[in-house]
Amino acid sequence: MDVVIVGDGPGGLSAALFLAKNGLSTVVYGQDKTAMHWAQLRNYLGVNEIHGSEFQKLARAQAGRWGALLQDRHVTAVSRSGASFSVTLDGGEQVSARYVILSEGKSPRLAQELGANFDGPRVVTDKNNQTSVPGVYAVGRSARPGRSQAIISAGDGAVAAVDILSREKGQDFSDWDSPPK
Ligand SMILES: Cc1cc2nc3c(=O)[nH]c(=O)nc-3n(C[C@H](O)[C@H](O)[C@H](O)COP(=O)(O)OP(=O)(O)OC[C@H]3O[C@@H](n4cnc5c(N)ncnc54)[C@H](O)[C@@H]3O)c2cc1C
């Protein structure tokens, strides 16, 4: 895999959409346990009002349509393995990835185990949401505990994805589409 994403809330799914749409092999591991199922969104720009579960259904389908794999699995461990990362799934199966995006929500256990820097409960990231571990990004609630909003998580996921795409292309990249003429 080019990119493994841990967590299937708006942060993880937004990253997956950008990455898969632009040709990187991308898998999202998560078991649809996002906090979004308790939300009634009235503050997601461009969407008047939507139940969080309905938002998730649309978001999952959109990322999937562009080729992201969504798998109902729990990630038990992530470790560096040479130039890449080894991701261990429930059951012991291992998957290799060149980049890892952690969108773990309120309990950033894997970020901790990987040795990423923390500031209290917050995973410390740079402006592109990369952690202190090169190649590992943290997005959404775990990077902003206490300030968690769906649109911010989705924005974080996009920021991390666009940074990976820019690194892959060796220059700044923007994912722009224009309407048909
Ligand atoms: C009652 C309530 C109401 C809310 N109302 C609003 C609102 O009106 N507007 C708004 O903007 N926001 C609202 N929110 C907040 C919103 O739900 C969060 O901002 C959003 O879900 C954060 O997205 P995220 O992707 O960062 O993390 P999450 O949505 O928390 O997703 C993290 C996912 O990662 C998974 N995960 C973690 N570790 C692993 C692992 N090792 N392997 C596999 N999967 C893993 C978790 O199970 C979870 O599914 C509300 C939240 C609650 C609880």
PDB file of C-alpha atoms and ligand atoms in Angstrom:
ATOM      1  CA  MET A   1       0.000   0.000   0.000  1.00  0.00           C
ATOM      2  CA  ASP A   2       1.090   3.584  -0.537  1.00  0.00           C
ATOM      3  CA  VAL A   3      -0.937   4.849   2.406  1.00  0.00           C
ATOM      4  CA  VAL A   4      -2.591   3.167   5.382  1.00  0.00           C
ATOM      5  CA  ILE A   5      -5.185   5.275   7.205  1.00  0.00           C
ATOM      6  CA  VAL A   6      -6.215   4.293  10.715  1.00  0.00           C
ATOM      7  CA  GLY A   7      -9.696   5.542  11.570  1.00  0.00           C
ATOM      8  CA  ASP A   8     -12.814   6.002   9.459  1.00  0.00           C
ATOM      9  CA  GLY A   9     -14.261   9.257  10.804  1.00  0.00           C
ATOM     10  CA  PRO A  10     -14.291  12.430   8.665  1.00  0.00           C
ATOM     11  CA  GLY A  11     -10.514  12.888   9.101  1.00  0.00           C
ATOM     12  CA  GLY A  12      -9.567   9.483   7.740  1.00  0.00           C
ATOM     13  CA  LEU A  13     -12.189   9.424   4.979  1.00  0.00           C
ATOM     14  CA  SER A  14     -11.280  12.894   3.716  1.00  0.00           C
ATOM     15  CA  ALA A  15      -7.606  11.897   3.448  1.00  0.00           C
ATOM     16  CA  ALA A  16      -8.621   8.694   1.663  1.00  0.00           C
ATOM     17  CA  LEU A  17     -10.726  10.572  -0.882  1.00  0.00           C
ATOM     18  CA  PHE A  18      -7.870  12.899  -1.913  1.00  0.00           C
ATOM     19  CA  LEU A  19      -5.236  10.137  -1.999  1.00  0.00           C
ATOM     20  CA  ALA A  20      -7.240   7.518  -3.910  1.00  0.00           C
ATOM     21  CA  LYS A  21      -8.640  10.120  -6.334  1.00  0.00           C
ATOM     22  CA  ASN A  22      -5.061  11.019  -7.222  1.00  0.00           C
ATOM     23  CA  GLY A  23      -3.812   7.518  -7.802  1.00  0.00           C
ATOM     24  CA  LEU A  24      -2.213   6.388  -4.542  1.00  0.00           C
ATOM     25  CA  SER A  25      -3.192   2.952  -3.257  1.00  0.00           C
ATOM     26  CA  THR A  26      -5.024   3.710  -0.033  1.00  0.00           C
ATOM     27  CA  VAL A  27      -6.721   1.607   2.617  1.00  0.00           C
ATOM     28  CA  VAL A  28      -8.799   2.845   5.565  1.00  0.00           C
ATOM     29  CA  TYR A  29      -9.096   0.600   8.603  1.00  0.00           C
ATOM     30  CA  GLY A  30     -11.966   1.291  10.970  1.00  0.00           C
ATOM     31  CA  GLN A  31     -15.111  -0.236  12.334  1.00  0.00           C
ATOM     32  CA  ASP A  32     -17.583   2.585  11.844  1.00  0.00           C
ATOM     33  CA  LYS A  33     -17.450   3.563  15.524  1.00  0.00           C
ATOM     34  CA  THR A  34     -16.944   7.256  14.849  1.00  0.00           C
ATOM     35  CA  ALA A  35     -18.382   9.935  17.136  1.00  0.00           C
ATOM     36  CA  MET A  36     -20.265  11.147  14.058  1.00  0.00           C
ATOM     37  CA  HIS A  37     -23.071   8.714  14.862  1.00  0.00           C
ATOM     38  CA  TRP A  38     -23.993  11.002  17.782  1.00  0.00           C
ATOM     39  CA  ALA A  39     -23.848  14.234  15.805  1.00  0.00           C
ATOM     40  CA  GLN A  40     -26.558  16.252  14.076  1.00  0.00           C
ATOM     41  CA  LEU A  41     -24.495  18.445  11.761  1.00  0.00           C
ATOM     42  CA  ARG A  42     -25.659  22.026  11.338  1.00  0.00           C
ATOM     43  CA  ASN A  43     -22.215  23.566  10.963  1.00  0.00           C
ATOM     44  CA  TYR A  44     -20.644  21.759   8.017  1.00  0.00           C
ATOM     45  CA  LEU A  45     -20.355  24.459   5.349  1.00  0.00           C
ATOM     46  CA  GLY A  46     -22.363  23.656   2.222  1.00  0.00           C
ATOM     47  CA  VAL A  47     -24.601  21.146   4.002  1.00  0.00           C
ATOM     48  CA  ASN A  48     -27.703  22.635   5.580  1.00  0.00           C
ATOM     49  CA  GLU A  49     -28.343  19.860   8.102  1.00  0.00           C
ATOM     50  CA  ILE A  50     -27.574  16.156   8.189  1.00  0.00           C
ATOM     51  CA  HIS A  51     -27.456  13.326  10.727  1.00  0.00           C
ATOM     52  CA  GLY A  52     -23.849  12.257  11.315  1.00  0.00           C
ATOM     53  CA  SER A  53     -24.630   8.673  10.341  1.00  0.00           C
ATOM     54  CA  GLU A  54     -26.023   9.794   6.983  1.00  0.00           C
ATOM     55  CA  PHE A  55     -22.936  11.993   6.461  1.00  0.00           C
ATOM     56  CA  GLN A  56     -20.732   8.976   7.142  1.00  0.00           C
ATOM     57  CA  LYS A  57     -22.661   6.841   4.664  1.00  0.00           C
ATOM     58  CA  LEU A  58     -22.175   9.442   1.926  1.00  0.00           C
ATOM     59  CA  ALA A  59     -18.515  10.006   2.822  1.00  0.00           C
ATOM     60  CA  ARG A  60     -17.692   6.294   2.853  1.00  0.00           C
ATOM     61  CA  ALA A  61     -19.379   5.801  -0.536  1.00  0.00           C
ATOM     62  CA  GLN A  62     -17.578   8.818  -2.027  1.00  0.00           C
ATOM     63  CA  ALA A  63     -14.116   7.661  -0.905  1.00  0.00           C
ATOM     64  CA  GLY A  64     -14.914   4.143  -2.102  1.00  0.00           C
ATOM     65  CA  ARG A  65     -16.050   5.366  -5.540  1.00  0.00           C
ATOM     66  CA  TRP A  66     -12.614   6.915  -6.078  1.00  0.00           C
ATOM     67  CA  GLY A  67     -10.892   3.650  -5.258  1.00  0.00           C
ATOM     68  CA  ALA A  68     -10.093   3.823  -1.538  1.00  0.00           C
ATOM     69  CA  LEU A  69     -10.403   0.456   0.191  1.00  0.00           C
ATOM     70  CA  LEU A  70     -12.488   0.588   3.374  1.00  0.00           C
ATOM     71  CA  GLN A  71     -11.923  -2.371   5.627  1.00  0.00           C
ATOM     72  CA  ASP A  72     -13.742  -3.258   8.823  1.00  0.00           C
ATOM     73  CA  ARG A  73     -10.580  -4.029  10.807  1.00  0.00           C
ATOM     74  CA  HIS A  74      -8.929  -2.875  14.007  1.00  0.00           C
ATOM     75  CA  VAL A  75      -5.254  -1.910  13.823  1.00  0.00           C
ATOM     76  CA  THR A  76      -3.338  -3.327  16.774  1.00  0.00           C
ATOM     77  CA  ALA A  77       0.147  -1.954  16.056  1.00  0.00           C
ATOM     78  CA  VAL A  78       2.205   0.204  13.697  1.00  0.00           C
ATOM     79  CA  SER A  79       5.987   0.108  13.564  1.00  0.00           C
ATOM     80  CA  ARG A  80       8.721   1.356  11.297  1.00  0.00           C
ATOM     81  CA  SER A  81      10.204  -1.299   9.041  1.00  0.00           C
ATOM     82  CA  GLY A  82      13.165   0.118   7.074  1.00  0.00           C
ATOM     83  CA  ALA A  83      11.908   2.869   4.779  1.00  0.00           C
ATOM     84  CA  SER A  84       8.260   1.910   5.283  1.00  0.00           C
ATOM     85  CA  PHE A  85       5.812   0.968   8.026  1.00  0.00           C
ATOM     86  CA  SER A  86       4.435  -2.354   9.119  1.00  0.00           C
ATOM     87  CA  VAL A  87       0.777  -2.238  10.164  1.00  0.00           C
ATOM     88  CA  THR A  88      -0.612  -5.129  12.201  1.00  0.00           C
ATOM     89  CA  LEU A  89      -4.326  -5.908  12.031  1.00  0.00           C
ATOM     90  CA  ASP A  90      -6.568  -7.797  14.431  1.00  0.00           C
ATOM     91  CA  GLY A  91      -5.825 -11.444  13.739  1.00  0.00           C
ATOM     92  CA  GLY A  92      -2.115 -10.737  13.239  1.00  0.00           C
ATOM     93  CA  GLU A  93      -2.080  -9.988   9.487  1.00  0.00           C
ATOM     94  CA  GLN A  94       0.568  -7.435   8.477  1.00  0.00           C
ATOM     95  CA  VAL A  95       0.336  -4.769   5.802  1.00  0.00           C
ATOM     96  CA  SER A  96       3.176  -2.599   4.580  1.00  0.00           C
ATOM     97  CA  ALA A  97       2.755   1.116   3.804  1.00  0.00           C
ATOM     98  CA  ARG A  98       4.978   4.003   2.770  1.00  0.00           C
ATOM     99  CA  TYR A  99       2.915   6.540   4.750  1.00  0.00           C
ATOM    100  CA  VAL A 100       0.566   6.234   7.716  1.00  0.00           C
ATOM    101  CA  ILE A 101      -2.237   8.662   8.558  1.00  0.00           C
ATOM    102  CA  LEU A 102      -3.585   8.293  12.078  1.00  0.00           C
ATOM    103  CA  SER A 103      -7.147   9.549  12.524  1.00  0.00           C
ATOM    104  CA  GLU A 104      -7.711   7.727  15.794  1.00  0.00           C
ATOM    105  CA  GLY A 105     -10.184  10.152  17.358  1.00  0.00           C
ATOM    106  CA  LYS A 106     -10.124  10.682  21.107  1.00  0.00           C
ATOM    107  CA  SER A 107      -7.626   7.899  21.964  1.00  0.00           C
ATOM    108  CA  PRO A 108      -4.405   8.250  19.941  1.00  0.00           C
ATOM    109  CA  ARG A 109      -2.850   5.023  21.221  1.00  0.00           C
ATOM    110  CA  LEU A 110      -0.905   4.191  18.062  1.00  0.00           C
ATOM    111  CA  ALA A 111       0.616   7.685  17.887  1.00  0.00           C
ATOM    112  CA  GLN A 112       1.829   7.151  21.424  1.00  0.00           C
ATOM    113  CA  GLU A 113       3.266   3.717  20.684  1.00  0.00           C
ATOM    114  CA  LEU A 114       5.071   5.053  17.613  1.00  0.00           C
ATOM    115  CA  GLY A 115       6.819   7.583  19.839  1.00  0.00           C
ATOM    116  CA  ALA A 116       5.216  10.708  18.358  1.00  0.00           C
ATOM    117  CA  ASN A 117       5.586  13.876  20.434  1.00  0.00           C
ATOM    118  CA  PHE A 118       2.602  14.892  22.558  1.00  0.00           C
ATOM    119  CA  ASP A 119       1.636  18.164  24.210  1.00  0.00           C
ATOM    120  CA  GLY A 120      -0.603  16.880  26.991  1.00  0.00           C
ATOM    121  CA  PRO A 121      -3.315  14.822  25.243  1.00  0.00           C
ATOM    122  CA  ARG A 122      -2.601  16.421  21.843  1.00  0.00           C
ATOM    123  CA  VAL A 123      -0.479  14.750  19.171  1.00  0.00           C
ATOM    124  CA  VAL A 124       1.956  17.449  18.059  1.00  0.00           C
ATOM    125  CA  THR A 125       1.951  18.020  14.288  1.00  0.00           C
ATOM    126  CA  ASP A 126       3.438  20.510  11.857  1.00  0.00           C
ATOM    127  CA  LYS A 127       1.306  22.665   9.558  1.00  0.00           C
ATOM    128  CA  ASN A 128       0.867  19.717   7.193  1.00  0.00           C
ATOM    129  CA  ASN A 129      -0.297  17.465  10.047  1.00  0.00           C
ATOM    130  CA  GLN A 130       2.903  15.428  10.033  1.00  0.00           C
ATOM    131  CA  THR A 131       3.925  14.174  13.477  1.00  0.00           C
ATOM    132  CA  SER A 132       7.458  14.110  14.870  1.00  0.00           C
ATOM    133  CA  VAL A 133       7.766  10.650  13.245  1.00  0.00           C
ATOM    134  CA  PRO A 134       8.564  11.281   9.549  1.00  0.00           C
ATOM    135  CA  GLY A 135       5.940   9.747   7.258  1.00  0.00           C
ATOM    136  CA  VAL A 136       3.325   9.523  10.028  1.00  0.00           C
ATOM    137  CA  TYR A 137       0.493  12.066  10.080  1.00  0.00           C
ATOM    138  CA  ALA A 138      -2.104  12.704  12.780  1.00  0.00           C
ATOM    139  CA  VAL A 139      -5.379  14.360  11.808  1.00  0.00           C
ATOM    140  CA  GLY A 140      -8.647  15.391  13.389  1.00  0.00           C
ATOM    141  CA  ARG A 141      -9.654  15.018  16.994  1.00  0.00           C
ATOM    142  CA  SER A 142      -6.376  13.499  18.210  1.00  0.00           C
ATOM    143  CA  ALA A 143      -4.455  16.522  16.881  1.00  0.00           C
ATOM    144  CA  ARG A 144      -7.013  18.961  18.405  1.00  0.00           C
ATOM    145  CA  PRO A 145      -8.607  17.425  21.476  1.00  0.00           C
ATOM    146  CA  GLY A 146     -11.135  19.783  23.019  1.00  0.00           C
ATOM    147  CA  ARG A 147     -11.683  21.527  19.649  1.00  0.00           C
ATOM    148  CA  SER A 148     -13.170  18.683  17.685  1.00  0.00           C
ATOM    149  CA  GLN A 149     -15.412  19.563  14.721  1.00  0.00           C
ATOM    150  CA  ALA A 150     -16.229  17.392  11.734  1.00  0.00           C
ATOM    151  CA  ILE A 151     -15.224  20.017   9.187  1.00  0.00           C
ATOM    152  CA  ILE A 152     -11.873  20.563  10.912  1.00  0.00           C
ATOM    153  CA  SER A 153     -11.145  16.826  10.895  1.00  0.00           C
ATOM    154  CA  ALA A 154     -12.039  16.641   7.198  1.00  0.00           C
ATOM    155  CA  GLY A 155      -9.799  19.666   6.547  1.00  0.00           C
ATOM    156  CA  ASP A 156      -6.913  18.061   8.433  1.00  0.00           C
ATOM    157  CA  GLY A 157      -7.297  14.877   6.391  1.00  0.00           C
ATOM    158  CA  ALA A 158      -7.145  16.901   3.171  1.00  0.00           C
ATOM    159  CA  VAL A 159      -4.049  18.787   4.389  1.00  0.00           C
ATOM    160  CA  ALA A 160      -2.192  15.554   5.153  1.00  0.00           C
ATOM    161  CA  ALA A 161      -3.217  13.975   1.835  1.00  0.00           C
ATOM    162  CA  VAL A 162      -2.186  16.996  -0.229  1.00  0.00           C
ATOM    163  CA  ASP A 163       1.177  17.021   1.559  1.00  0.00           C
ATOM    164  CA  ILE A 164       1.769  13.360   0.703  1.00  0.00           C
ATOM    165  CA  LEU A 165       0.695  13.969  -2.910  1.00  0.00           C
ATOM    166  CA  SER A 166       3.023  16.994  -3.137  1.00  0.00           C
ATOM    167  CA  ARG A 167       5.922  14.964  -1.759  1.00  0.00           C
ATOM    168  CA  GLU A 168       5.236  12.168  -4.224  1.00  0.00           C
ATOM    169  CA  LYS A 169       5.142  14.592  -7.157  1.00  0.00           C
ATOM    170  CA  GLY A 170       8.169  16.548  -5.972  1.00  0.00           C
ATOM    171  CA  GLN A 171       6.269  19.848  -6.142  1.00  0.00           C
ATOM    172  CA  ASP A 172       3.258  21.581  -4.652  1.00  0.00           C
ATOM    173  CA  PHE A 173       0.058  19.899  -5.746  1.00  0.00           C
ATOM    174  CA  SER A 174      -3.584  20.997  -5.696  1.00  0.00           C
ATOM    175  CA  ASP A 175      -6.496  18.718  -6.560  1.00  0.00           C
ATOM    176  CA  TRP A 176      -8.581  21.012  -8.745  1.00  0.00           C
ATOM    177  CA  ASP A 177     -11.416  20.002 -11.060  1.00  0.00           C
ATOM    178  CA  SER A 178     -13.417  22.229 -13.388  1.00  0.00           C
ATOM    179  CA  PRO A 179     -17.017  21.815 -14.482  1.00  0.00           C
ATOM    180  CA  PRO A 180     -17.659  20.327 -17.949  1.00  0.00           C
ATOM    181  CA  LYS A 181     -17.954  22.995 -20.698  1.00  0.00           C
TER     182      LYS A 181
HETATM  183  C1  LIG B   1     -22.710  14.020  20.876  1.00  0.00           C
HETATM  184  C2  LIG B   1     -21.797  14.579  19.802  1.00  0.00           C
HETATM  185  C3  LIG B   1     -22.294  15.577  18.979  1.00  0.00           C
HETATM  186  C4  LIG B   1     -21.455  16.169  18.037  1.00  0.00           C
HETATM  187  N1  LIG B   1     -21.958  17.151  17.246  1.00  0.00           N
HETATM  188  C5  LIG B   1     -21.158  17.743  16.333  1.00  0.00           C
HETATM  189  C6  LIG B   1     -21.671  18.789  15.502  1.00  0.00           C
HETATM  190  O1  LIG B   1     -22.834  19.172  15.577  1.00  0.00           O
HETATM  191  N2  LIG B   1     -20.807  19.347  14.605  1.00  0.00           N
HETATM  192  C7  LIG B   1     -19.514  18.956  14.483  1.00  0.00           C
HETATM  193  O2  LIG B   1     -18.775  19.504  13.671  1.00  0.00           O
HETATM  194  N3  LIG B   1     -19.025  17.958  15.243  1.00  0.00           N
HETATM  195  C8  LIG B   1     -19.815  17.358  16.168  1.00  0.00           C
HETATM  196  N4  LIG B   1     -19.307  16.357  16.963  1.00  0.00           N
HETATM  197  C9  LIG B   1     -17.867  16.035  16.838  1.00  0.00           C
HETATM  198  C10 LIG B   1     -17.567  15.144  15.644  1.00  0.00           C
HETATM  199  O3  LIG B   1     -18.250  13.928  15.763  1.00  0.00           O
HETATM  200  C11 LIG B   1     -16.041  14.954  15.610  1.00  0.00           C
HETATM  201  O4  LIG B   1     -15.439  16.222  15.416  1.00  0.00           O
HETATM  202  C12 LIG B   1     -15.583  14.010  14.509  1.00  0.00           C
HETATM  203  O5  LIG B   1     -16.207  12.756  14.587  1.00  0.00           O
HETATM  204  C13 LIG B   1     -14.063  13.846  14.617  1.00  0.00           C
HETATM  205  O6  LIG B   1     -13.632  13.129  13.491  1.00  0.00           O
HETATM  206  P1  LIG B   1     -12.246  12.347  13.501  1.00  0.00           P
HETATM  207  O7  LIG B   1     -12.140  11.725  12.146  1.00  0.00           O
HETATM  208  O8  LIG B   1     -11.189  13.230  13.971  1.00  0.00           O
HETATM  209  O9  LIG B   1     -12.396  11.213  14.638  1.00  0.00           O
HETATM  210  P2  LIG B   1     -13.555  10.177  14.915  1.00  0.00           P
HETATM  211  O10 LIG B   1     -14.800  10.545  14.204  1.00  0.00           O
HETATM  212  O11 LIG B   1     -13.612   9.999  16.390  1.00  0.00           O
HETATM  213  O12 LIG B   1     -13.040   8.851  14.232  1.00  0.00           O
HETATM  214  C14 LIG B   1     -12.000   8.091  14.741  1.00  0.00           C
HETATM  215  C15 LIG B   1     -12.224   6.660  14.294  1.00  0.00           C
HETATM  216  O13 LIG B   1     -11.008   5.918  14.421  1.00  0.00           O
HETATM  217  C16 LIG B   1     -11.325   4.626  14.863  1.00  0.00           C
HETATM  218  N5  LIG B   1     -10.124   4.030  15.407  1.00  0.00           N
HETATM  219  C17 LIG B   1      -9.362   4.471  16.445  1.00  0.00           C
HETATM  220  N6  LIG B   1      -8.329   3.636  16.643  1.00  0.00           N
HETATM  221  C18 LIG B   1      -8.425   2.656  15.711  1.00  0.00           C
HETATM  222  C19 LIG B   1      -7.643   1.500  15.431  1.00  0.00           C
HETATM  223  N7  LIG B   1      -6.555   1.198  16.132  1.00  0.00           N
HETATM  224  N8  LIG B   1      -8.028   0.698  14.401  1.00  0.00           N
HETATM  225  C20 LIG B   1      -9.137   0.999  13.677  1.00  0.00           C
HETATM  226  N9  LIG B   1      -9.916   2.102  13.908  1.00  0.00           N
HETATM  227  C21 LIG B   1      -9.555   2.904  14.921  1.00  0.00           C
HETATM  228  C22 LIG B   1     -12.430   4.885  15.896  1.00  0.00           C
HETATM  229  O14 LIG B   1     -13.149   3.718  16.197  1.00  0.00           O
HETATM  230  C23 LIG B   1     -13.261   5.925  15.145  1.00  0.00           C
HETATM  231  O15 LIG B   1     -14.200   5.303  14.292  1.00  0.00           O
HETATM  232  C24 LIG B   1     -20.124  15.735  17.891  1.00  0.00           C
HETATM  233  C25 LIG B   1     -19.645  14.686  18.688  1.00  0.00           C
HETATM  234  C26 LIG B   1     -20.469  14.124  19.648  1.00  0.00           C
HETATM  235  C27 LIG B   1     -19.924  13.021  20.513  1.00  0.00           C
END
